Short mmCIF file of C-alpha atoms in Angstrom, two decimals:
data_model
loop_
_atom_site.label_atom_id
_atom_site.label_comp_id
_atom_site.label_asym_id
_atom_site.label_seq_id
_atom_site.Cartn_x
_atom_site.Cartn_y
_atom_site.Cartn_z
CA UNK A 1 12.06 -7.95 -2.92
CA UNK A 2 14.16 -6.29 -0.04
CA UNK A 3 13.15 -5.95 3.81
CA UNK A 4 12.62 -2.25 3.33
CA UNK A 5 9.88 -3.31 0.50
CA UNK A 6 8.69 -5.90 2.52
CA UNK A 7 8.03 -3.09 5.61
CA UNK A 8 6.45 -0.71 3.54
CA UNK A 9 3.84 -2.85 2.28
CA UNK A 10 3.43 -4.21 5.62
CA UNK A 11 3.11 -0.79 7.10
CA UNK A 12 0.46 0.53 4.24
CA UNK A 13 -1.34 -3.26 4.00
CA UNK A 14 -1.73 -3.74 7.51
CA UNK A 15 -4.32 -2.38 9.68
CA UNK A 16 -2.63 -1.44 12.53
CA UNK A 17 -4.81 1.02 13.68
CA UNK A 18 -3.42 4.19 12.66
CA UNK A 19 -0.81 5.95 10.44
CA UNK A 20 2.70 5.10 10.83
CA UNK A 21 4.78 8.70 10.68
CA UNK A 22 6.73 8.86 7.40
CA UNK A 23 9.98 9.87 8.88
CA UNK A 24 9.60 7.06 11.40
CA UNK A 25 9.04 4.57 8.44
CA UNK A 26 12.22 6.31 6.40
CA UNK A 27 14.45 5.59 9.92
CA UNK A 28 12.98 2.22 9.52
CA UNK A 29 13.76 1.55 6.03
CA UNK A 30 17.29 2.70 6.37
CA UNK A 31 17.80 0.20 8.62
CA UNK A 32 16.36 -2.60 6.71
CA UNK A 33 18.51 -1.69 4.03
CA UNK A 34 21.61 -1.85 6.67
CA UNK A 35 20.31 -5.48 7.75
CA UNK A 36 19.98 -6.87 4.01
CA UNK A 37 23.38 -5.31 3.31
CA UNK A 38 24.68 -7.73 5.81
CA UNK A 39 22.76 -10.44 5.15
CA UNK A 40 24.87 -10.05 1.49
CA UNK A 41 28.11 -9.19 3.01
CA UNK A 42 28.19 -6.11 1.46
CA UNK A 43 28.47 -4.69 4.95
CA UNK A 44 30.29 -5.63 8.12
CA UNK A 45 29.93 -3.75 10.96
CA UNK A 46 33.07 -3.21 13.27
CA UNK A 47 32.04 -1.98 16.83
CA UNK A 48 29.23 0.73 15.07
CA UNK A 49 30.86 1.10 12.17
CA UNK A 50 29.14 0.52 9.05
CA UNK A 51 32.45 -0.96 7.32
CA UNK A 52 32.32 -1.89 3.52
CA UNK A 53 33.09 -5.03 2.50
CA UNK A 54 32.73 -6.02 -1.71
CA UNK A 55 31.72 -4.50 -4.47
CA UNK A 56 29.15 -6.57 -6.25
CA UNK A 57 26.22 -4.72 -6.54
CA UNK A 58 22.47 -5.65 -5.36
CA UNK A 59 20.15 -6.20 -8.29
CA UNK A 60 17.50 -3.92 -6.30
CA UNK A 61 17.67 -0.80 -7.41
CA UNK A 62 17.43 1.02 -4.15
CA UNK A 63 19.60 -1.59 -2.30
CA UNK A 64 22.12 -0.62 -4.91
CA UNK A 65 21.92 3.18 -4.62
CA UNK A 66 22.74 2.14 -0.43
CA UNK A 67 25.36 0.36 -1.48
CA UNK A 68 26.78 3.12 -3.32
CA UNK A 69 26.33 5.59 -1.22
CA UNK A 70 28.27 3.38 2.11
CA UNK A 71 31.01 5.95 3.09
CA UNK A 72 34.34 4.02 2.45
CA UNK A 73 36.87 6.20 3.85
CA UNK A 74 38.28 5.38 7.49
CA UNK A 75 36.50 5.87 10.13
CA UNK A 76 33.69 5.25 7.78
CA UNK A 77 29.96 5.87 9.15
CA UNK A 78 27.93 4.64 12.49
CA UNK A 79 25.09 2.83 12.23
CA UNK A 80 23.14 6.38 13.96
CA UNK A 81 25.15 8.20 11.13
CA UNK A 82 23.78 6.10 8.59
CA UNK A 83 20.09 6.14 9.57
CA UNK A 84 19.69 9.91 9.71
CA UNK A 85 21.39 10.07 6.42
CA UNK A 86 20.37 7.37 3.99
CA UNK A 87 16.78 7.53 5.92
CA UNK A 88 16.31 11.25 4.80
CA UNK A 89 13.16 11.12 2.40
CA UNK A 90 13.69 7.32 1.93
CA UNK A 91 9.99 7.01 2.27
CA UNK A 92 9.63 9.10 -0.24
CA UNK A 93 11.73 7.34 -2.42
CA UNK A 94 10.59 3.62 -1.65
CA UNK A 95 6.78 4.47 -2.22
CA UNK A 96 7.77 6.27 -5.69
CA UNK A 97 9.47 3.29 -6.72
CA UNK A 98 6.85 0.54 -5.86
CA UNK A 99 3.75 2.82 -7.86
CA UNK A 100 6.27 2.48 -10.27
CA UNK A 101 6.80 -1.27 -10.07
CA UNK A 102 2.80 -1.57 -9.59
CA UNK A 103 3.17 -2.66 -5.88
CA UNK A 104 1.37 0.63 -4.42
CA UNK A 105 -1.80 2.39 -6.31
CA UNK A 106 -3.37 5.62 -5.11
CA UNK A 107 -7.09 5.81 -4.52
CA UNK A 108 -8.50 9.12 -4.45
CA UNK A 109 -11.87 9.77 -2.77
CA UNK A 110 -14.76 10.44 -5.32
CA UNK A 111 -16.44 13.19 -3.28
CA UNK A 112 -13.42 15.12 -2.02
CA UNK A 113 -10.87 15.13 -5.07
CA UNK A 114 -8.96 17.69 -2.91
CA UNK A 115 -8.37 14.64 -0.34
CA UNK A 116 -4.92 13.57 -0.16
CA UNK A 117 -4.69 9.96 -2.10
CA UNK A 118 -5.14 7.02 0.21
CA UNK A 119 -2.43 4.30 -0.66
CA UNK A 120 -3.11 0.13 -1.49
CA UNK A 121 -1.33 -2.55 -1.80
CA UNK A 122 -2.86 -4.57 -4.68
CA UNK A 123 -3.16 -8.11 -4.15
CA UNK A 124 0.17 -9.74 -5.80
CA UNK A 125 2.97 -12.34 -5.00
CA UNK A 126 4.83 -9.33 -3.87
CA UNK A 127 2.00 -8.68 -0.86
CA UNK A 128 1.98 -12.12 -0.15
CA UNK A 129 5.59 -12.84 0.46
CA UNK A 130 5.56 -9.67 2.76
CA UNK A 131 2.29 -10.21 4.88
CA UNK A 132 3.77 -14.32 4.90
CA UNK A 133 7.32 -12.77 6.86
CA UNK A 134 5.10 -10.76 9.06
CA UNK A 135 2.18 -13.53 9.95
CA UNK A 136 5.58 -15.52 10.36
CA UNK A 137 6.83 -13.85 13.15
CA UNK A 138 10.10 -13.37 11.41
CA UNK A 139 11.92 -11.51 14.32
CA UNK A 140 13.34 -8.61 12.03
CA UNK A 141 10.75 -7.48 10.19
CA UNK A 142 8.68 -7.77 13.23
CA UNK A 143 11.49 -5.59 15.31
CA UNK A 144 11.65 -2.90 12.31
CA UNK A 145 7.63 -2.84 12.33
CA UNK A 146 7.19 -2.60 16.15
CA UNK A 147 10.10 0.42 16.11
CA UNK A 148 7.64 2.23 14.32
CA UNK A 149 4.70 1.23 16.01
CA UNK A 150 2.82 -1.62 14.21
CA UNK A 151 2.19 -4.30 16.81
CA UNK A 152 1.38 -7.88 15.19
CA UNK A 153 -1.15 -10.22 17.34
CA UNK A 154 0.91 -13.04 16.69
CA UNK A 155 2.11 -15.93 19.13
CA UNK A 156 3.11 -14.61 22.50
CA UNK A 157 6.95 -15.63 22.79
CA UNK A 158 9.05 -12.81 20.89
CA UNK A 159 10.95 -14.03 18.48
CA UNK A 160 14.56 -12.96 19.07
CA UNK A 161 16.99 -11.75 16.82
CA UNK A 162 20.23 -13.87 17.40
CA UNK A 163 22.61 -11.90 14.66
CA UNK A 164 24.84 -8.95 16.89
CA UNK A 165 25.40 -6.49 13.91
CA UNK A 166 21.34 -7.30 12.92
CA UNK A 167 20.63 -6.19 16.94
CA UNK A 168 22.94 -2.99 16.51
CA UNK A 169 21.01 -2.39 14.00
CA UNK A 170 17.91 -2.71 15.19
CA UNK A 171 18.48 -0.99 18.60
CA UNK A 172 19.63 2.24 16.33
CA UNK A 173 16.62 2.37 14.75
CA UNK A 174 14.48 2.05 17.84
CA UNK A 175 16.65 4.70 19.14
CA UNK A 176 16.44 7.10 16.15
CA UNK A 177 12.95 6.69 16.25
CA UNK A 178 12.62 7.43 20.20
CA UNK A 179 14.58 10.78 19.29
CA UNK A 180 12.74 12.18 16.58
CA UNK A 181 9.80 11.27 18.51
CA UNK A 182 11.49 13.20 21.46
CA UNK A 183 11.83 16.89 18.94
CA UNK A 184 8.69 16.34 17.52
CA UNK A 185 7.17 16.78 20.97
CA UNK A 186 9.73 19.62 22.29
CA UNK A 187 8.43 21.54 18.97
CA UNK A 188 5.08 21.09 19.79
CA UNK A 189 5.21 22.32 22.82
CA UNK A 190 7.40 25.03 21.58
CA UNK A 191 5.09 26.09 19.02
CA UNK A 192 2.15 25.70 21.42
CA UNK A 193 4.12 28.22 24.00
CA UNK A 194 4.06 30.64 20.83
CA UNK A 195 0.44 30.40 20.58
CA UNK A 196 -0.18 31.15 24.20
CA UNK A 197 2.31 34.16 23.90
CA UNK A 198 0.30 35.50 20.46
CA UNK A 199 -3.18 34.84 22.24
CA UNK A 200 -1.61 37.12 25.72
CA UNK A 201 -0.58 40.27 23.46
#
């Protein structure tokens, strides 16, 4: 299992109070993918550059298709630049591919079949290992959860994340997160000051 698959369970098998945004959680598991690409070397980062470095390829299938997709032409990518792209429907994408693996079921309320599907995480090794990093206090996968707004009630000192690239990466995602948090307001209120006009003709 990857970080990214470790988040997403934690983020569906975690109550946490409310729903966690899917393009928050696709920002998020961008940059888990970015962090486990340097925990394998595959990725260096120079400054904010994602830079390439090797070509062996991750036996997860969606760490892979990252890999693959790294731009490797000078000046190469930021870290910004990558989350925006690579996070684009990743949530999507992740949750597809653990129903497929049997990590994530859908269960359908028997009185309202029009209902959207609630999501589970089954009871497996696979839960365990994830809910064990985040009752853990491992500092990344608590800084990737708490960018998108599941707070743990675990020990009181933060953990701290003592990698630099792993803290560029995780202050980009807290950052990406903070701006699509900032349109999704200014179209609100955009779309709000539509109504109002509508409503005065």
């Amino acid at each position: 299992m990857t970080t990214a698959k470790d988040l997403l369970i934690i983020a569906i098998g975690v109550d946490h109070g409310g729903p966690v945004g899917q393009g928050d959680l696709s920002l998020a598991l961008a940059g888990a993918e970015l962090i486990d690409l340097l925990g394998t070397r595959a990725v260096t980062l120079a400054g904010e550059r994602v830079v390439p470095d090797g070509d062996d390829a991750p036996e997860d299938r969606l760490l892979a298709e990252a890999a693959a997709s790294l731009v490797r032409q000078v000046p190469y990518e930021s870290v910004d630049d990558w989350l925006w792209r690579r996070g684009r429907d990743l949530f999507a994408a992740y949750t597809a591919v653990l129903e497929e693996e049997g990590q994530l079921t859908r269960e359908r309320r028997r009185r309202m079949s029009f209902a959207a599907a609630r999501m589970t995480v089954p009871d497996s090794a696979v839960r365990r290992r994830a809910l064990h990093r985040w009752a853990a206090d491992e500092p990344v996968v608590l800084a990737l959860a708490a960018a998108v707004g599941i707070e743990g009630d675990q020990s009181a000192d933060e953990p701290v994340v003592t990698d630099d690239a792993v803290t560029t990466v995780l202050a980009a995602v807290h950052d990406a997160v903070m701006e699509l948090e900032a349109v999704r307001q200014r179209r609100s209120f955009e779309n709000a000051a539509f109504a109002n006009v509508w409503r005065g003709a």
